[in-house]
Coordinates of C-alpha atoms and ligand atoms in Angstrom, one line a residue:
X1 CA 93.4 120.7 98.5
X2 CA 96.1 121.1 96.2
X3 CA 96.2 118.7 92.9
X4 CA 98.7 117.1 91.9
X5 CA 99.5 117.6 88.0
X6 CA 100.1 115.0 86.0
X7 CA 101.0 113.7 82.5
X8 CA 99.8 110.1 81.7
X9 CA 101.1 108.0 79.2
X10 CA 99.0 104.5 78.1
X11 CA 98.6 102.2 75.4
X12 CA 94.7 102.1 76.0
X13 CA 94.3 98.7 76.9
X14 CA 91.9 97.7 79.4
X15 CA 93.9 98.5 82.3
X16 CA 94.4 102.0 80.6
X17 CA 91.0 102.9 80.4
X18 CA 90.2 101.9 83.7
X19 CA 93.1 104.4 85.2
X20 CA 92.4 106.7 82.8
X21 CA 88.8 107.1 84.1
X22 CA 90.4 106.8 88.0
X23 CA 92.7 110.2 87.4
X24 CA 89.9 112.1 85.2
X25 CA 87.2 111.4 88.8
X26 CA 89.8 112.1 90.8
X27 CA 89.9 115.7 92.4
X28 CA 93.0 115.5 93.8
X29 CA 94.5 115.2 90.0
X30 CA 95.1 117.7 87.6
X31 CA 95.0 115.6 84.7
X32 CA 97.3 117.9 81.9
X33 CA 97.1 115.4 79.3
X34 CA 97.8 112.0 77.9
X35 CA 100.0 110.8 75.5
X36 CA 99.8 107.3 73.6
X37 CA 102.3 104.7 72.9
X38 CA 101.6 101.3 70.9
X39 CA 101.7 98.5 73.1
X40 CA 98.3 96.3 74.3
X41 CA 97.6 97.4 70.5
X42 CA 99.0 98.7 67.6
X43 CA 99.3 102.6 67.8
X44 CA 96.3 103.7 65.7
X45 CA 93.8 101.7 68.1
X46 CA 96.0 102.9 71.2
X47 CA 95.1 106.7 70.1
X48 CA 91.7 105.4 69.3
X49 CA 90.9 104.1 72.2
X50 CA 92.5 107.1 74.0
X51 CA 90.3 109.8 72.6
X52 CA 87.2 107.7 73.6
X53 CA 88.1 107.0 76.9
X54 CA 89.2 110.9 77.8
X55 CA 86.4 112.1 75.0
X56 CA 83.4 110.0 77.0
X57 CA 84.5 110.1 80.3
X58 CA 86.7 113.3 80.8
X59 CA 85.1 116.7 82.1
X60 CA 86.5 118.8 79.7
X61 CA 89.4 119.5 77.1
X62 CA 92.3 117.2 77.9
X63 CA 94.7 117.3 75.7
X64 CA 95.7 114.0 74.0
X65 CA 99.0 113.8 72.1
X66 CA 99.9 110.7 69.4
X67 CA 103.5 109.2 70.3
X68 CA 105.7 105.7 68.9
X69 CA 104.5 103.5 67.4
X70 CA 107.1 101.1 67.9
X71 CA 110.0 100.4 70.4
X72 CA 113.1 102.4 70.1
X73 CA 114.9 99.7 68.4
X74 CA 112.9 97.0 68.2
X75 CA 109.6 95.7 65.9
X76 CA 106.7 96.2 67.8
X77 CA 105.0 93.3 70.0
X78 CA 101.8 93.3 70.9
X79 CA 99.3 90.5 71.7
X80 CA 95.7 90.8 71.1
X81 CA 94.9 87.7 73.2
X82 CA 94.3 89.8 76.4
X83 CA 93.2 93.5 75.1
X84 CA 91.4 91.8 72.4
X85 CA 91.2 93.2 68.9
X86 CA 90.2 96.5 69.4
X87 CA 92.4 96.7 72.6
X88 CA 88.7 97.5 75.1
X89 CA 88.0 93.7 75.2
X90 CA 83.9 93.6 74.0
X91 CA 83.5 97.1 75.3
X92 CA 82.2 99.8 73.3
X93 CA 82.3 103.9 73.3
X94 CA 80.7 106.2 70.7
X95 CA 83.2 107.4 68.5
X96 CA 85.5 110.3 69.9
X97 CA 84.6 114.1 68.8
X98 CA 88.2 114.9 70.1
X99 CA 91.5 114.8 67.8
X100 CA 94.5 115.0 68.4
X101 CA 97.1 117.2 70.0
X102 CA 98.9 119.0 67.2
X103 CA 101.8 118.2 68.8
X104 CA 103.3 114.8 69.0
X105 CA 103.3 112.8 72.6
X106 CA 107.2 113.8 73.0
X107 CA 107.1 117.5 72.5
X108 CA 103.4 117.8 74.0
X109 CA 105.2 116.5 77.2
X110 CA 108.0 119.5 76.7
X111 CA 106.0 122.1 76.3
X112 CA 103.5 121.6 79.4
X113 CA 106.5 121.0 81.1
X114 CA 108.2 123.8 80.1
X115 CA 105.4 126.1 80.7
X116 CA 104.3 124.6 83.9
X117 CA 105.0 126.8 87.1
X118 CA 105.2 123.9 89.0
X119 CA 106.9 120.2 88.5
X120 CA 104.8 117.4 87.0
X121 CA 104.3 113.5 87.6
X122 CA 104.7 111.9 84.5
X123 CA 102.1 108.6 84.9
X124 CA 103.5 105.9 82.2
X125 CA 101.4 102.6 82.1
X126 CA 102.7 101.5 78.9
X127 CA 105.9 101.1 77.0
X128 CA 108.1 103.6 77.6
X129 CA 108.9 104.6 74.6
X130 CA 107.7 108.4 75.1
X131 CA 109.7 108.9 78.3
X132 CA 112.4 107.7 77.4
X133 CA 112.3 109.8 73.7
X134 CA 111.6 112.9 76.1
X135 CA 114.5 112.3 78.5
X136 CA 117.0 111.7 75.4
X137 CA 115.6 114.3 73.4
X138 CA 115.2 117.0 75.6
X139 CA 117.5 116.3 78.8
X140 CA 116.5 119.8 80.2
X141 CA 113.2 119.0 81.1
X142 CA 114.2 116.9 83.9
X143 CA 114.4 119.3 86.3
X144 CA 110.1 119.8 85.5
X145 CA 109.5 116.3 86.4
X146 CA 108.3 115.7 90.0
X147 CA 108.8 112.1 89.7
X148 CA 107.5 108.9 87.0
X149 CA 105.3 106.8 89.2
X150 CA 105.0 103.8 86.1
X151 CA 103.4 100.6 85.8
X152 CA 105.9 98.0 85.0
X153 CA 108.6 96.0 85.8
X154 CA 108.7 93.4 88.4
X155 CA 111.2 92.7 91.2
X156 CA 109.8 88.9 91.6
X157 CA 108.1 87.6 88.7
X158 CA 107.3 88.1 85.1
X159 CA 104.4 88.2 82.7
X160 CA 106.0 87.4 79.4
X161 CA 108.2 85.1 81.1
X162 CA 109.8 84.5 84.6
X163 CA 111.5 87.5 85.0
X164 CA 110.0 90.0 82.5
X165 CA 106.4 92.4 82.6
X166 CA 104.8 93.3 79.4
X167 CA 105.8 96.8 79.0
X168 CA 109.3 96.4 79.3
X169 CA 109.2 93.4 77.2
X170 CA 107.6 95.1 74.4
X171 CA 110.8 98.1 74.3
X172 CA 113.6 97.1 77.0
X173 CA 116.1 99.6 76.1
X174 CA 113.5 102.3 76.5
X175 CA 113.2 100.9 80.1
X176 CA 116.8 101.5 80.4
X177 CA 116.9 105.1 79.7
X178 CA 114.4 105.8 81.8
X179 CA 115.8 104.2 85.4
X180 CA 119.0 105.1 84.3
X181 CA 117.9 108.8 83.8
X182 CA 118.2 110.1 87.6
X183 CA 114.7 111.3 87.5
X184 CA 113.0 109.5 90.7
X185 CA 110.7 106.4 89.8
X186 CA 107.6 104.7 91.5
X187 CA 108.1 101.2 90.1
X188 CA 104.6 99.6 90.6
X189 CA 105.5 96.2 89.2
X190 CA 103.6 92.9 88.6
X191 CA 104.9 92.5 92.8
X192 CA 102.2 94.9 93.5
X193 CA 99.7 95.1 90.6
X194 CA 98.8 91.5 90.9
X195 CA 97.6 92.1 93.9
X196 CA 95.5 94.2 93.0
X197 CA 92.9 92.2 91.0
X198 CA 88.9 92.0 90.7
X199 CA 86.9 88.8 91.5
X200 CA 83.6 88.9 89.9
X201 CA 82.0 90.4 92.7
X202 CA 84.2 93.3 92.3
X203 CA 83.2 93.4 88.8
X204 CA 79.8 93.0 89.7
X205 CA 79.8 96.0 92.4
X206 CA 81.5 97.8 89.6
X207 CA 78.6 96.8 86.7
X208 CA 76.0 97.8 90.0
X209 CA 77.2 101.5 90.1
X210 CA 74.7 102.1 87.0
X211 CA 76.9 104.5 85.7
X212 CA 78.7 104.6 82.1
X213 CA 81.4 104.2 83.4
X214 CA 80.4 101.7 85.7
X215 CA 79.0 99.7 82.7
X216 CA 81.9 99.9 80.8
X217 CA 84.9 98.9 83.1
X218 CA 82.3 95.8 83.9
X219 CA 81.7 95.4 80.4
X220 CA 85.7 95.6 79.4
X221 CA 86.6 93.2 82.3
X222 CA 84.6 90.6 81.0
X223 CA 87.3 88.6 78.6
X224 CA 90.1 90.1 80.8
X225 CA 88.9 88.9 83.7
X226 CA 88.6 85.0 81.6
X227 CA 91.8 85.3 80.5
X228 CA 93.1 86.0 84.0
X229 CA 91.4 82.8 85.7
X230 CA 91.7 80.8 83.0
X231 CA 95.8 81.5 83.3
X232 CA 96.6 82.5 86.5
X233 CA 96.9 81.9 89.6
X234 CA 94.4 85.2 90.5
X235 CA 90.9 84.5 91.4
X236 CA 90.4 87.9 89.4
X237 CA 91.9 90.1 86.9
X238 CA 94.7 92.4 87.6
X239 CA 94.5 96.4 87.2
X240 CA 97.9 96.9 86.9
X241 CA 97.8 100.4 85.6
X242 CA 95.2 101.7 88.2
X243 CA 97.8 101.1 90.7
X244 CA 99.6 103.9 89.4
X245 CA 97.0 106.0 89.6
X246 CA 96.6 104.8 92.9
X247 CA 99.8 105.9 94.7
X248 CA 99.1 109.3 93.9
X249 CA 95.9 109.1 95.5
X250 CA 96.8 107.2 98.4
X251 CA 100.3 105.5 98.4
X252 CA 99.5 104.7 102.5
X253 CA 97.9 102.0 101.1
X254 CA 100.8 100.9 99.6
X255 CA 104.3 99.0 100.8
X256 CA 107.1 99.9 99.1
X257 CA 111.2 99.4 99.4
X258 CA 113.9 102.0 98.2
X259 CA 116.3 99.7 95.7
X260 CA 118.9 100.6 92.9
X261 CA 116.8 99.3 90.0
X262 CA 118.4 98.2 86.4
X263 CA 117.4 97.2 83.6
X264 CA 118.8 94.0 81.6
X265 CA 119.3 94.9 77.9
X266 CA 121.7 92.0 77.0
X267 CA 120.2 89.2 78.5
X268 CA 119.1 86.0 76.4
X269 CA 116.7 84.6 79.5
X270 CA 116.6 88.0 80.9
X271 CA 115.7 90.6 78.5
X272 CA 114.1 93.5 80.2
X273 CA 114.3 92.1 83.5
X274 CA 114.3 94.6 86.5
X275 CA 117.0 93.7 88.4
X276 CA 116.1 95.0 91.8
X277 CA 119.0 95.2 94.4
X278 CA 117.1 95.7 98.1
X279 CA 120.5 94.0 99.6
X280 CA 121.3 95.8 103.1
X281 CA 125.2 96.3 102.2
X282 CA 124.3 98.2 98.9
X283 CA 125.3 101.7 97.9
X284 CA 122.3 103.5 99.0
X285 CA 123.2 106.4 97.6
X286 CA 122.4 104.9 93.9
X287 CA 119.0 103.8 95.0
X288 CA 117.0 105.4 92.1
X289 CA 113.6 103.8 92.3
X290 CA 110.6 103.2 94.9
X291 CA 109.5 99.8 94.6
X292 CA 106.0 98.7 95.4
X293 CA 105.2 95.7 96.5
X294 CA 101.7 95.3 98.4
X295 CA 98.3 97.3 98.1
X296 CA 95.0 97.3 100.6
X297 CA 93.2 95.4 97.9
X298 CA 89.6 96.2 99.5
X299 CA 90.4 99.7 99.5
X300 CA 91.5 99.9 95.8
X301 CA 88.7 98.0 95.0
X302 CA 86.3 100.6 96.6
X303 CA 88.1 103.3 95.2
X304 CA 87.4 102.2 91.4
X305 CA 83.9 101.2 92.5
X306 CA 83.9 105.2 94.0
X307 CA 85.4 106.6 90.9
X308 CA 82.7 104.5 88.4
X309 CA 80.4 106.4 90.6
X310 CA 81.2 109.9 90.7
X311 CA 82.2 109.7 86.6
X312 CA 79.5 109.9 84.1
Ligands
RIB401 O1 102.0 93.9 82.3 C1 100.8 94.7 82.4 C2 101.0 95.9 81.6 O2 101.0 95.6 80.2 C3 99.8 96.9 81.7 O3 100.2 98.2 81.5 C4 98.9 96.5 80.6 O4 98.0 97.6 80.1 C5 99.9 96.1 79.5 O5 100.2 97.4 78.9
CA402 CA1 99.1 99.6 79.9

């Protein structure tokens, strides 16, 4: 089986973790490294957070490069309510062995670019600040990057408001940069990753795998999972970032539309909205992003419940 080789970007989060330990069980993944953007937290617990995840649950020495710590223009945002304060809701890791890269997130994603023999997928789940440094900073790579399947975005609803998601809330222009780059995108937005939630039985079939990293992703759903039901309209908590992970692994799972995608930088009501054009008449021919918009929730469910089992 060939893997596919891979880049992730997060702002470990919940959600993070939990896709972080998806790709690392994965065999069909070459995981070449992450890199870690404030976001769910501020950027020091981000990295923290980071180099537990990849330290506990990883098989061997994956890189893990430190990146912004704020938006591109903007002060950071970042709201403790849902991560909680240490970003892992009640969940707890020993403290990482690991440090990190001696490179920063940006020109750790050159270089492995650079010296890959193949192209990569970059995997952002966070703000993307990092991409969209990499794309400005070093334009050349571009031609190294497979495609950016990233969590965010939403072609029908918003998180932070009606019509904007989290991460390109937190740093819209970034956003920007990014579908406006010509590098092909896999938008999974809040149209698919709210489908793709856990009821407490999930998180109970989860918690029943025995395994650490079982206990864990049970453990960190616990306040996320409140905080879903108890604002929602989900009988569950939403993985958004898995979902990412997920359409690597198995995007016939998926539904998706081909759209021209853009991102509102100006907007009062509409800050950071992606503004989705799926209209028959369009210009095809500018269509720059794969939208996803529906997920076999009972078979990404068994897939994380099959991942908590085969990782440690
Ligand atoms: O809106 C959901 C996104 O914001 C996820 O990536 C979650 O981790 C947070 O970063
Ligand atoms: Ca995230």
């Amino acid at each position: 089986m060939k893997k596919i080789p891979v880049i992730m970007d997060v702002d470990t989060g919940i959600d993070d973790a939990v896709a972080l330990i998806l790709a690392m069980s994965s065999p069909q993944i070459d995981l070449k490294g992450v890199t870690v953007v404030a976001g769910n937290q501020i950027l020091e617990k981000t990295l923290y957070n980071t180099l537990s995840v990849v330290d506990y649950f990883g098989s061997g020495n994956i890189p893990v490069a430190k990146g912004a710590s704020k938006p591109l223009v903007r002060d950071l945002y970042f709201d403790a309510a849902t991560h909680g304060e240490s970003g892992l809701g009640t969940a707890q890791l020993p403290p990482p062995q690991i440090k990190p890269h001696h490179l920063d997130a940006v020109d750790f994603i050159r270089e492995t670019l650079e010296n890959s023999q193949e192209k990569i997928t970059l995997v952002p789940v966070g703000p993307l600040t990092n991409i969209a440094l990499l794309l400005m900073c070093y334009p050349h790579v571009k031609d190294k990057i497979d495609k950016i399947v990233m969590m965010g975005g939403g072609a029908f609803e918003g998180n932070m408001n009606a019509v904007c998601e989290f991460n390109l809330f937190v740093d819209p222009e970034a956003a920007q940069v990014v579908f406006d780059s010509g590098v092909e995108i896999v938008m999974c937005g809040l149209d698919i990753t709210m489908k793709s939630y856990t009821t407490m039985e999930d998180i109970l079939r989860i918690k029943a795998t025995g395994t650490a990293a079982g206990e864990f992703c049970a453990e960190a759903f616990g306040v996320y999972y409140d905080r879903y039901v108890n604002n929602s309209r989900l009988p569950g908590c939403a993985v958004h970032d898995a979902v990412a992970v997920t359409y690597l692994l198995h995007p016939e799972w998926i539904t998706s539309k081909r759209a021209n995608v853009k991102v509102d930088i100006e907007g009062t009501e509409t800050l950071g909205q992606t503004v989705c054009d799926f209209r028959e008449n369009r210009i095809k021919a500018l269509d720059n992003a794969t939208v996803c918009l529906d997920i076999d929730r009972e078979k990404f469910i068994d897939l994380l419940v099959n991942a908590c089992k085969s990782c440690k």
